[in-house]
XYZ file of C-alpha atoms in Angstrom:
625
model
C 41.897 -0.620 -3.717
C 40.750 2.098 -1.152
C 39.103 3.869 -4.213
C 37.300 0.658 -5.409
C 35.857 0.332 -1.701
C 34.816 3.827 -1.604
C 33.124 3.576 -4.943
C 31.218 0.343 -3.841
C 29.876 2.366 -0.549
C 28.877 5.201 -2.919
C 27.095 2.781 -5.264
C 25.292 1.006 -2.534
C 23.916 4.189 -0.667
C 23.181 5.651 -4.178
C 21.405 2.742 -5.198
C 18.654 3.054 -2.413
C 18.373 6.852 -3.227
C 18.073 6.756 -6.885
C 15.831 3.790 -6.862
C 13.118 5.345 -4.625
C 13.326 8.748 -6.572
C 13.149 7.276 -9.904
C 10.441 4.736 -9.047
C 8.462 7.441 -7.614
C 8.534 9.511 -10.816
C 6.562 7.044 -12.706
C 4.968 5.301 -9.874
C 1.334 5.531 -11.410
C 2.597 4.074 -14.811
C 4.091 1.330 -13.063
C 1.112 0.514 -11.027
C -1.292 0.705 -13.790
C 0.745 -1.254 -16.071
C 1.473 -4.066 -13.526
C -2.326 -4.277 -12.385
C -3.402 -4.446 -16.257
C -0.916 -7.052 -16.984
C -1.644 -9.381 -14.217
C -5.280 -9.343 -15.108
C -4.327 -10.352 -18.751
C -2.057 -12.865 -17.529
C -4.766 -14.448 -15.334
C -7.334 -14.507 -17.735
C -5.668 -14.434 -21.338
C -2.091 -15.288 -21.344
C -2.154 -18.191 -18.740
C -5.206 -20.036 -20.079
C -3.525 -19.511 -23.948
C -0.396 -21.427 -22.738
C -2.549 -23.911 -21.027
C -4.614 -24.692 -23.993
C -1.594 -24.975 -26.057
C -0.060 -27.480 -23.675
C -3.455 -29.396 -23.638
C -3.759 -29.656 -27.371
C -0.242 -31.308 -27.663
C -1.010 -33.731 -24.903
C -4.113 -34.832 -26.858
C -2.313 -35.012 -30.181
C 0.198 -37.193 -28.362
C -2.970 -39.692 -27.300
C -2.862 -38.421 -23.517
C -5.656 -36.979 -21.462
C -3.215 -35.846 -18.775
C 0.270 -35.786 -17.639
C 1.283 -36.888 -14.203
C 4.534 -38.215 -12.646
C 6.926 -39.898 -15.192
C 4.575 -39.185 -18.113
C 5.907 -35.922 -18.240
C 9.340 -37.333 -19.443
C 7.745 -39.650 -21.897
C 5.966 -36.768 -23.161
C 8.944 -34.195 -23.112
C 11.098 -36.968 -25.038
C 8.090 -37.249 -28.109
C 8.309 -35.129 -31.344
C 5.100 -33.582 -30.054
C 6.401 -32.779 -26.748
C 9.477 -31.406 -27.933
C 7.667 -29.097 -30.406
C 5.197 -28.116 -27.684
C 7.964 -27.212 -24.999
C 9.565 -25.098 -27.668
C 6.665 -23.379 -28.518
C 5.716 -22.677 -25.057
C 9.223 -21.590 -24.069
C 9.333 -19.050 -26.756
C 5.888 -17.907 -26.186
C 6.084 -17.687 -22.243
C 9.242 -15.651 -22.871
C 7.677 -13.247 -25.213
C 5.042 -12.702 -22.537
C 7.453 -12.243 -19.697
C 9.805 -10.015 -21.652
C 6.890 -7.629 -22.704
C 6.167 -7.274 -18.886
C 9.844 -6.839 -17.620
C 10.763 -4.998 -20.846
C 8.275 -2.585 -20.465
C 9.266 -1.972 -16.672
C 12.659 -1.488 -17.838
C 11.722 0.883 -20.308
C 9.867 2.704 -17.466
C 12.793 2.751 -15.305
C 15.100 3.853 -17.767
C 12.895 7.102 -18.879
C 12.514 7.997 -15.158
C 16.483 7.833 -14.791
C 16.301 10.235 -17.546
C 13.862 12.438 -16.006
C 10.850 11.823 -18.559
C 7.457 10.794 -17.964
C 5.881 8.185 -20.028
C 2.904 6.567 -21.509
C 2.432 2.681 -20.940
C 1.417 2.344 -24.577
C 4.780 3.735 -25.782
C 6.501 1.436 -23.560
C 4.588 -1.439 -24.843
C 5.124 -0.576 -28.524
C 9.001 0.030 -27.889
C 9.440 -3.263 -26.229
C 7.476 -5.083 -28.955
C 10.115 -3.579 -31.346
C 12.826 -4.685 -29.214
C 11.835 -8.217 -28.660
C 13.174 -9.242 -31.956
C 16.730 -8.150 -30.958
C 16.268 -11.251 -28.265
C 16.087 -13.934 -30.858
C 19.674 -15.173 -31.156
C 21.608 -17.669 -29.106
C 21.065 -15.292 -26.320
C 17.654 -16.304 -26.066
C 18.475 -19.323 -24.033
C 20.098 -17.580 -21.125
C 17.403 -14.930 -21.252
C 14.809 -17.475 -20.796
C 16.743 -19.133 -18.049
C 17.093 -15.858 -16.021
C 13.400 -14.639 -16.577
C 11.707 -18.006 -16.462
C 13.627 -20.094 -13.988
C 16.705 -18.609 -12.196
C 14.620 -15.198 -11.186
C 11.600 -16.916 -10.003
C 13.672 -19.748 -8.284
C 15.586 -17.283 -6.172
C 12.831 -15.025 -5.360
C 14.775 -11.777 -5.454
C 12.046 -9.871 -7.219
C 12.773 -10.774 -10.968
C 9.681 -12.858 -11.562
C 6.800 -12.095 -13.789
C 2.972 -12.546 -13.523
C 3.033 -15.471 -15.632
C 5.752 -17.274 -13.676
C 5.778 -16.486 -9.897
C 8.154 -17.432 -7.371
C 8.564 -21.022 -6.979
C 11.002 -23.521 -5.308
C 12.473 -27.147 -5.357
C 9.418 -29.244 -4.062
C 9.876 -30.288 -0.585
C 9.809 -34.006 -1.370
C 12.805 -33.668 -3.399
C 14.933 -31.577 -0.838
C 13.725 -33.444 2.203
C 15.061 -36.676 0.496
C 18.452 -34.992 -0.594
C 18.904 -33.553 2.793
C 19.094 -37.064 4.393
C 22.266 -38.059 2.999
C 25.647 -36.000 2.729
C 26.019 -36.401 -1.141
C 22.427 -34.836 -1.181
C 23.221 -31.943 0.724
C 26.506 -31.373 -0.904
C 24.103 -31.344 -4.209
C 21.760 -29.031 -2.761
C 24.407 -26.738 -1.995
C 26.080 -26.993 -5.428
C 22.883 -26.239 -6.989
C 22.439 -22.987 -4.831
C 25.794 -21.862 -5.524
C 25.141 -22.354 -9.329
C 21.874 -20.456 -9.324
C 23.252 -17.670 -7.686
C 26.311 -17.311 -9.844
C 23.966 -17.487 -13.127
C 21.774 -14.898 -11.503
C 24.703 -12.761 -10.972
C 26.164 -13.250 -14.306
C 22.912 -12.357 -16.366
C 21.026 -10.282 -14.052
C 21.561 -7.115 -16.066
C 20.891 -8.419 -19.575
C 17.430 -7.499 -19.891
C 18.347 -3.936 -18.713
C 21.120 -4.002 -21.113
C 19.090 -5.353 -24.309
C 16.262 -2.738 -23.559
C 18.714 0.251 -22.956
C 21.378 -0.235 -25.403
C 21.104 -1.061 -29.124
C 22.284 -4.538 -28.786
C 21.275 -7.898 -29.551
C 20.416 -10.602 -27.029
C 23.800 -12.354 -27.374
C 25.773 -9.313 -26.962
C 23.650 -8.197 -23.952
C 24.259 -11.457 -22.167
C 28.005 -11.176 -23.048
C 27.824 -7.389 -21.549
C 26.249 -8.508 -18.441
C 28.839 -11.234 -17.997
C 31.724 -8.622 -18.374
C 29.912 -6.296 -15.745
C 29.937 -9.335 -13.352
C 33.520 -10.252 -13.810
C 34.595 -6.608 -12.994
C 31.811 -5.883 -10.039
C 30.743 -9.631 -8.706
C 31.042 -8.543 -4.979
C 29.110 -5.236 -5.832
C 26.470 -7.102 -7.718
C 26.047 -9.768 -4.713
C 25.993 -7.105 -2.172
C 23.275 -5.308 -4.351
C 21.167 -8.205 -4.586
C 21.606 -8.609 -0.576
C 20.969 -5.343 -0.034
C 17.601 -5.459 -2.118
C 16.537 -8.697 -0.014
C 17.496 -7.007 3.672
C 15.740 -3.756 3.013
C 12.734 -5.562 1.402
C 12.580 -8.107 4.289
C 13.009 -5.362 6.846
C 10.277 -3.069 5.440
C 7.726 -6.082 5.257
C 8.504 -7.258 8.571
C 7.837 -3.783 10.122
C 4.516 -3.372 8.342
C 3.402 -6.979 9.509
C 4.299 -6.559 12.823
C 2.483 -2.911 12.994
C -0.675 -4.654 11.845
C -0.370 -7.773 14.195
C 0.593 -5.616 17.029
C -2.296 -3.251 16.171
C -4.635 -6.330 16.284
C -3.475 -7.560 19.482
C -3.915 -4.233 20.928
C -7.279 -3.608 19.942
C -8.471 -7.297 20.939
C -6.326 -7.887 23.793
C -6.196 -4.849 25.631
C -8.489 -1.928 24.532
C -11.609 -4.229 24.111
C -12.652 -7.758 24.791
C -11.413 -10.131 22.238
C -14.884 -11.310 21.515
C -16.800 -7.878 21.599
C -18.504 -6.158 18.832
C -16.185 -3.351 18.936
C -13.042 -5.823 18.135
C -14.794 -7.376 15.411
C -15.668 -4.017 13.717
C -11.868 -2.594 14.202
C -10.201 -5.661 13.495
C -12.378 -6.210 10.273
C -11.345 -2.655 9.028
C -7.651 -3.345 9.873
C -7.786 -6.699 8.076
C -9.293 -4.924 5.004
C -6.475 -2.396 5.313
C -3.847 -4.907 5.441
C -5.166 -6.755 2.601
C -5.210 -3.544 0.388
C -1.442 -3.089 1.441
C -0.681 -6.339 0.657
C -2.282 -6.053 -2.929
C 0.050 -2.925 -3.386
C 3.202 -4.621 -2.512
C 2.221 -7.671 -4.470
C 1.844 -5.395 -7.220
C 5.046 -3.351 -6.971
C 7.576 -6.030 -6.056
C 8.580 -6.794 -9.506
C 8.478 -3.121 -10.858
C 10.431 -1.798 -8.028
C 13.201 -4.596 -8.342
C 13.552 -3.899 -12.111
C 13.692 -0.234 -11.202
C 16.623 -1.290 -8.988
C 18.126 -3.351 -11.471
C 18.052 -0.615 -13.982
C 19.967 1.845 -11.523
C 22.449 -0.937 -10.753
C 23.009 -1.118 -14.605
C 23.771 2.606 -14.925
C 26.039 2.557 -11.489
C 28.101 -0.280 -12.700
C 28.247 0.019 -16.604
C 31.026 1.198 -18.808
C 30.654 5.015 -19.369
C 31.772 4.562 -22.785
C 28.664 3.237 -23.965
C 28.061 4.479 -27.455
C 24.852 3.486 -28.717
C 21.970 3.947 -26.194
C 18.653 3.033 -27.500
C 16.429 6.290 -28.147
C 13.169 5.005 -27.382
C 10.240 5.942 -30.062
C 7.012 8.054 -29.073
C 4.003 9.673 -30.410
C 5.523 11.281 -33.371
C 7.091 7.910 -34.425
C 4.071 5.746 -34.029
C 1.297 8.162 -35.051
C 0.869 6.699 -38.329
C 0.649 3.071 -37.054
C -2.893 1.897 -37.283
C -2.667 -0.369 -34.490
C -0.909 2.153 -32.312
C -3.973 4.640 -33.063
C -6.438 2.118 -32.212
C -4.594 1.040 -29.009
C -4.540 4.882 -27.859
C -7.938 5.618 -28.773
C -9.298 2.842 -26.675
C -6.645 2.578 -23.886
C -8.613 4.689 -21.190
C -11.633 2.473 -21.667
C -9.513 -0.721 -21.944
C -7.413 0.305 -18.712
C -10.636 1.282 -16.806
C -12.034 -2.132 -17.508
C -8.733 -4.226 -16.597
C -8.650 -1.984 -13.150
C -12.376 -2.999 -12.348
C -11.468 -6.678 -13.220
C -8.398 -6.487 -11.003
C -10.421 -5.128 -8.061
C -12.924 -7.882 -8.334
C -10.485 -10.296 -8.938
C -8.353 -9.322 -5.870
C -11.629 -9.247 -3.921
C -12.541 -12.666 -4.658
C -8.975 -14.075 -3.715
C -9.018 -12.316 -0.653
C -12.440 -13.476 0.447
C -11.691 -17.033 -0.460
C -8.396 -16.983 1.432
C -10.033 -15.595 4.582
C -13.499 -17.127 4.482
C -13.412 -20.341 2.252
C -12.551 -22.714 5.198
C -14.457 -26.197 5.448
C -12.919 -27.950 8.483
C -13.075 -31.774 8.072
C -13.416 -33.011 11.716
C -13.112 -36.477 10.150
C -9.698 -36.066 8.656
C -7.295 -39.008 9.397
C -3.664 -38.961 9.977
C -0.999 -41.097 8.478
C 2.564 -41.717 10.210
C 4.930 -41.306 7.066
C 6.999 -44.391 6.988
C 5.680 -45.206 10.546
C 6.767 -42.755 13.245
C 9.980 -41.739 11.493
C 10.737 -38.854 13.640
C 11.236 -41.011 16.866
C 12.325 -44.482 15.172
C 13.815 -45.730 12.166
C 11.569 -45.509 9.085
C 9.846 -48.686 7.614
C 10.577 -50.635 10.774
C 8.522 -52.481 13.204
C 9.569 -50.064 16.069
C 8.217 -47.193 13.791
C 4.927 -48.954 13.216
C 4.653 -49.432 17.140
C 5.432 -45.810 18.048
C 2.936 -44.581 15.258
C 0.417 -47.001 17.023
C 1.283 -45.085 20.492
C 0.890 -41.690 18.763
C -2.751 -42.406 17.770
C -2.052 -42.333 13.976
C -5.120 -43.713 11.854
C -2.676 -45.278 9.524
C 1.221 -46.043 9.142
C 2.637 -45.410 5.743
C 5.030 -47.892 4.521
C 6.986 -48.588 1.331
C 7.632 -52.342 0.063
C 9.712 -53.852 -2.626
C 10.633 -57.432 -3.580
C 13.922 -59.465 -2.523
C 15.896 -61.635 -4.767
C 13.915 -64.662 -3.584
C 10.353 -62.845 -4.145
C 10.153 -61.928 -0.383
C 8.294 -58.627 0.500
C 10.295 -56.150 2.825
C 10.067 -52.730 3.691
C 12.509 -50.133 2.046
C 11.872 -46.874 0.566
C 15.107 -46.101 -1.204
C 16.369 -47.771 -4.155
C 19.247 -49.546 -2.090
C 20.164 -50.126 1.493
C 23.148 -47.650 1.285
C 21.276 -44.769 3.469
C 19.700 -47.100 6.045
C 21.944 -49.814 6.217
C 25.138 -48.808 4.681
C 25.045 -51.436 1.927
C 25.048 -50.257 -1.697
C 22.844 -52.975 -2.957
C 19.159 -53.139 -4.212
C 16.718 -55.672 -2.605
C 16.669 -57.689 -5.818
C 20.351 -58.086 -5.214
C 19.984 -59.762 -1.900
C 17.961 -62.714 -0.435
C 15.751 -62.256 2.418
C 18.174 -64.129 4.732
C 20.923 -61.605 3.717
C 18.738 -58.777 4.210
C 17.963 -59.828 7.753
C 21.521 -59.665 9.050
C 21.617 -55.813 8.110
C 21.555 -53.333 10.626
C 18.581 -51.044 9.854
C 18.632 -48.874 13.000
C 22.331 -47.479 13.942
C 21.807 -44.911 10.822
C 18.976 -43.427 12.954
C 20.384 -43.745 16.403
C 22.644 -46.107 18.782
C 19.390 -46.884 20.571
C 18.220 -48.828 17.607
C 21.304 -50.831 16.631
C 20.645 -54.010 14.865
C 16.994 -53.343 14.082
C 16.093 -55.488 11.346
C 14.464 -54.889 7.951
C 11.063 -56.378 8.509
C 9.024 -58.019 6.143
C 5.405 -57.082 5.010
C 4.297 -60.028 6.532
C 5.501 -59.383 10.263
C 4.248 -55.799 9.704
C 0.761 -57.200 8.711
C 0.835 -59.284 12.073
C 1.843 -56.388 14.169
C -0.547 -53.887 12.862
C -3.896 -56.089 12.751
C -6.389 -54.645 14.908
C -4.112 -51.889 16.082
C -3.258 -49.593 13.357
C -4.221 -49.393 9.463
C -1.772 -49.476 6.768
C -0.854 -47.399 3.527
C 1.338 -49.818 1.695
C 3.147 -47.938 -1.203
C 4.184 -50.373 -3.954
C 7.552 -49.854 -5.325
C 7.747 -52.270 -8.464
C 11.155 -52.653 -10.220
C 10.699 -53.760 -13.671
C 7.725 -55.573 -15.658
C 8.822 -59.053 -14.137
C 8.464 -57.692 -10.477
C 5.881 -60.033 -8.974
C 5.406 -57.316 -6.037
C 1.739 -56.810 -6.876
C 0.694 -60.479 -6.588
C 2.675 -61.110 -3.594
C 1.306 -58.154 -1.486
C -2.044 -59.056 -2.527
C -1.514 -62.671 -1.429
C -0.135 -61.688 2.160
C -2.863 -59.233 2.726
C -5.630 -61.775 1.918
C -3.691 -64.452 4.075
C -3.540 -61.998 7.035
C -7.222 -61.337 6.561
C -6.260 -57.370 6.349
C -8.371 -56.289 3.229
C -10.424 -53.846 5.138
C -7.427 -52.653 7.103
C -5.068 -51.563 4.370
C -4.926 -49.278 1.616
C -2.655 -49.415 -1.452
C -0.721 -46.394 -2.915
C 2.052 -46.023 -5.765
C 3.355 -43.490 -8.071
C 3.230 -46.389 -10.618
C -0.255 -46.134 -12.041
C 0.247 -49.580 -13.998
C 0.808 -51.544 -10.474
C -2.321 -49.851 -9.158
C -4.519 -50.841 -11.932
C -3.111 -54.504 -11.733
C -3.879 -54.610 -7.971
C -7.415 -53.497 -8.778
C -7.885 -55.955 -11.349
C -6.450 -58.574 -9.090
C -8.615 -57.566 -6.034
C -11.432 -55.333 -6.699
C -12.186 -54.851 -2.912
C -8.710 -53.103 -2.523
C -8.727 -49.216 -2.037
C -5.974 -48.040 -4.297
C -4.623 -44.479 -4.399
C -2.380 -42.745 -7.036
C 0.688 -40.649 -5.706
C 1.027 -37.619 -7.716
C 4.072 -35.417 -7.809
C 3.059 -33.449 -10.640
C -0.006 -33.228 -12.803
C -1.601 -31.323 -15.736
C -5.282 -32.158 -17.534
C -7.961 -34.295 -16.364
C -6.027 -36.294 -13.918
C -9.067 -36.233 -11.519
C -10.716 -39.019 -13.847
C -8.084 -41.594 -13.542
C -9.566 -45.119 -12.107
C -8.327 -44.650 -8.391
C -10.278 -44.487 -5.213
C -8.127 -41.727 -3.838
C -5.112 -39.249 -4.774
C -2.304 -38.784 -2.681
C -1.077 -35.591 -3.752
C 2.208 -33.389 -3.281
C 0.700 -30.432 -0.828
C 1.554 -27.681 -3.134
C -0.931 -29.216 -5.628
C -3.515 -28.949 -3.088
C -6.049 -26.227 -3.165
C -9.861 -25.565 -2.688
C -10.555 -26.534 -6.281
C -8.817 -29.489 -6.485
C -10.267 -30.940 -3.181
C -13.884 -30.067 -4.192
C -13.377 -31.564 -7.664
C -11.990 -34.843 -6.485
C -14.855 -34.978 -3.714
C -17.370 -34.291 -6.424
C -16.248 -37.522 -8.200
C -16.122 -39.619 -5.079
C -12.361 -39.544 -4.687
C -10.527 -39.370 -1.595
C -7.781 -36.450 -0.976
C -4.573 -37.461 0.868
C -1.774 -35.006 1.223
C 1.913 -35.393 1.942
C 4.328 -34.586 3.459
C 2.843 -32.170 6.415
C 5.374 -31.143 9.173
C 4.497 -27.615 9.748
C 1.351 -26.412 12.039
C 0.370 -23.788 9.536
C 0.342 -26.154 6.421
C -1.775 -28.594 8.701
C -4.240 -26.011 9.384
C -4.581 -25.206 5.756
C -5.163 -28.801 4.531
C -7.706 -29.356 7.486
C -9.700 -25.896 6.395
C -9.401 -27.297 2.683
C -11.276 -30.679 3.852
C -8.742 -33.019 2.996
C -9.199 -36.585 4.025
C -5.777 -37.745 5.186
C -2.828 -36.116 6.177
C 0.585 -37.977 5.976
C 3.209 -36.563 8.265
C 6.461 -37.252 10.042
C 5.159 -35.603 13.225
C 1.805 -37.127 14.190
C 1.486 -35.262 17.604
C 1.817 -32.081 16.162
C -1.120 -32.580 13.406
C -3.244 -34.266 16.124
C -2.837 -31.210 18.427
C -3.817 -29.010 15.404
C -6.863 -31.042 14.546
C -7.889 -30.786 18.382
C -7.669 -27.182 18.448
C -9.767 -26.760 15.134
C -12.408 -29.058 16.285
C -12.655 -27.625 19.850
C -12.566 -23.889 18.681
C -10.681 -23.349 21.934
C -9.578 -20.196 22.563
C -10.981 -19.076 19.118
C -12.217 -15.439 19.047
C -11.824 -12.434 16.784
C -8.066 -11.860 17.643
C -7.305 -15.330 16.644
C -9.183 -14.902 13.459
C -7.469 -11.823 12.394
C -3.970 -13.526 13.100
C -4.917 -16.449 11.223
C -6.413 -14.521 8.117
C -3.130 -12.223 8.143
C -1.157 -15.359 7.882
C -3.250 -16.815 5.346
C -3.219 -13.755 3.061
C 0.739 -13.683 3.390
C 0.923 -17.348 2.683
C -2.023 -18.256 0.474
C -3.429 -15.270 -1.518
C -1.529 -15.135 -5.087
C -2.146 -11.794 -6.705
C-alpha cells in the first residue's frame, strides 16, 4: 500500500514535469498544426458537415429542423443514414486532429523532432485500425464525453458544450431531477476515465480500436484513483494559471485607468488598448494550445500507467517510407506555401472575431422584459400572485403557460402534471376545473402562499388588462385538444388582442391560431434549429439564449421578425443580449435585467476602464477561435 501511494506521488509530480518538457520539445509543430487545422475546420470541414446534413434534410422533404423535428428526422431512413455518415465523417476529422497531436506527443516523449506532414500521413494510416466495434466508444469519448466534461479532450470541430440550461434548470426543480443530473455526471466521469487513454493507445501501440478501448479499461481498473487525480490535477493547474493571467491583466488595467491616469484620459485609452490587444493575443495562443497540451498530458499519463510489457509499439513512418508516395510528394512540396496561407487566414479570422466581440454592439434601448411564468422568483409560478408581482417589478410582459382541463377550461400550468407544484400526479386533462381549484398550488414555493389556487386564463386576463401584457405559451395535448380555439375566444371576449402575444414550441398550434385570428401576434419557441428556420411563418422567435448571436439577430430583423430570448438570469448574459439588439428578454429576475438596461442606456460610470473590463470578459465568454 505504501509503495502504491509513493508511486502515485511520483506519477503526479512527473506528469507536470514531463508534460511541460515534451510539449515544449515540439511546441512550434503543435502550434502550426492546430492553427492550420482550426482554419480548415472553420472554412472546409465544418461547412462540409453542414452541407451534407442540409442535403439529407431536403431529401426528407424539409427546409429546416426545429424542436421535435429532430426526433422525426432522426427516426426516418434518411435521418438514420445521415446520422451514420456524419458520425463517421466527424470522427475521422476529429481523429486526424487528436491522433496527429498524439503522434507529436509520442515522438516528443521519444525525443524526436517531427514534421507535421509525417504525423498527418501516419494518422491516416492508423485511422483504418479504429473501424471495428471499438469505434463506438471512440466516437463517444472524442465527440461527446470529452467536449461535455470540458477537460481539454475536444477538437476544432466539436468544442466544449454543456447540457442546455433550460433542461438543467427544469431538472433541478425536483429531487428526482437532481438525482438524474447527479447520475448523468457520475456516468460521464466514469466513462471519461475508462476510455480517456484509448486514443493514445491506438496511436502508439499496434492495436485495433476495440483492443485499445479494452486496454484503456484495464488501465482504469488498476489505476482509477490515479486517473481521477490526473484529470483533477490538469483542471486545477489550468484554472490556477488562467486565473492568475486574467487577474494580472485586469489588475494592470485598473491600475492604469484608476490610479496612474484618469479613467477617461487619452493615456488610459492608448495603454488600455495596448493591454487589450496583448490580452487577446494571449487568449488566442491559450485557445490554440489547450487541446495539444491536454493530449500531450494524456500521452505522458499513458506512459506513466501503461503495462511495461507492451510488445508491439508502433514504429511511425517517415520520409524514407513515404518518399515514393505521389500525394506525399505533392503535399510536402507545397506545404510551406499552404501553411503560410492558412496562418494568414487564421490571423485575419482571429482579428475579425476579436473586433466583432469587442466592438459589434448594438444597444437596443427599447428592449422589453418578460417575467418568466410571472415573477417566479418571489411568488409561485403561473399564479395570480406571480402576475401581480411582475406588475410591481415593472415587467412589460408576464409569460404564462396554458393547458386544457377535462371539462375544456383553460388553466395555467407549465408541467405535464400537478406533481411538482401541487403534489398531485395527474394531468389537467384528467381533472375538472372544480377539482383543480381545490389544489394547493403555493405551499411548494413557500408557506406564505399556502392555498394559492391554480388560476384560469380568464381570471389572469382580467387581472392583467391595462396593467401588464401577457405572453401566452400554448401547450396543447393531442390533436383533439381545443386549446387554441378556447384561448382565442377568451382573449377576444376580454378585448385583449393587442395586449397579448402567443408563443409555443408547437408550430402547428401557432399556425392554427394565426388562421383563426390573423391579428394575433405569434412566436415560435425554438430550442434547437438547423436550416432556414428564419423563414417560418411567425411574427417572432423565442430562442434559447445559446442560439442567439449577431448574425441570427440581424437576419431575423432583416426579415421583419422579432427576437425574444430565454431564460436570462445572469447580468453578463443580459448585457450581451441587449448589446446584440434582441427585442425581448425573458427572465426570472426582472429587477436585475431592468438594472442592467438602465445602466447601459444611461452610460453611467462608463469609461475606458469599464470598456476594458467588459471587453476582457466578452473575449473570455464569447470569442470562439
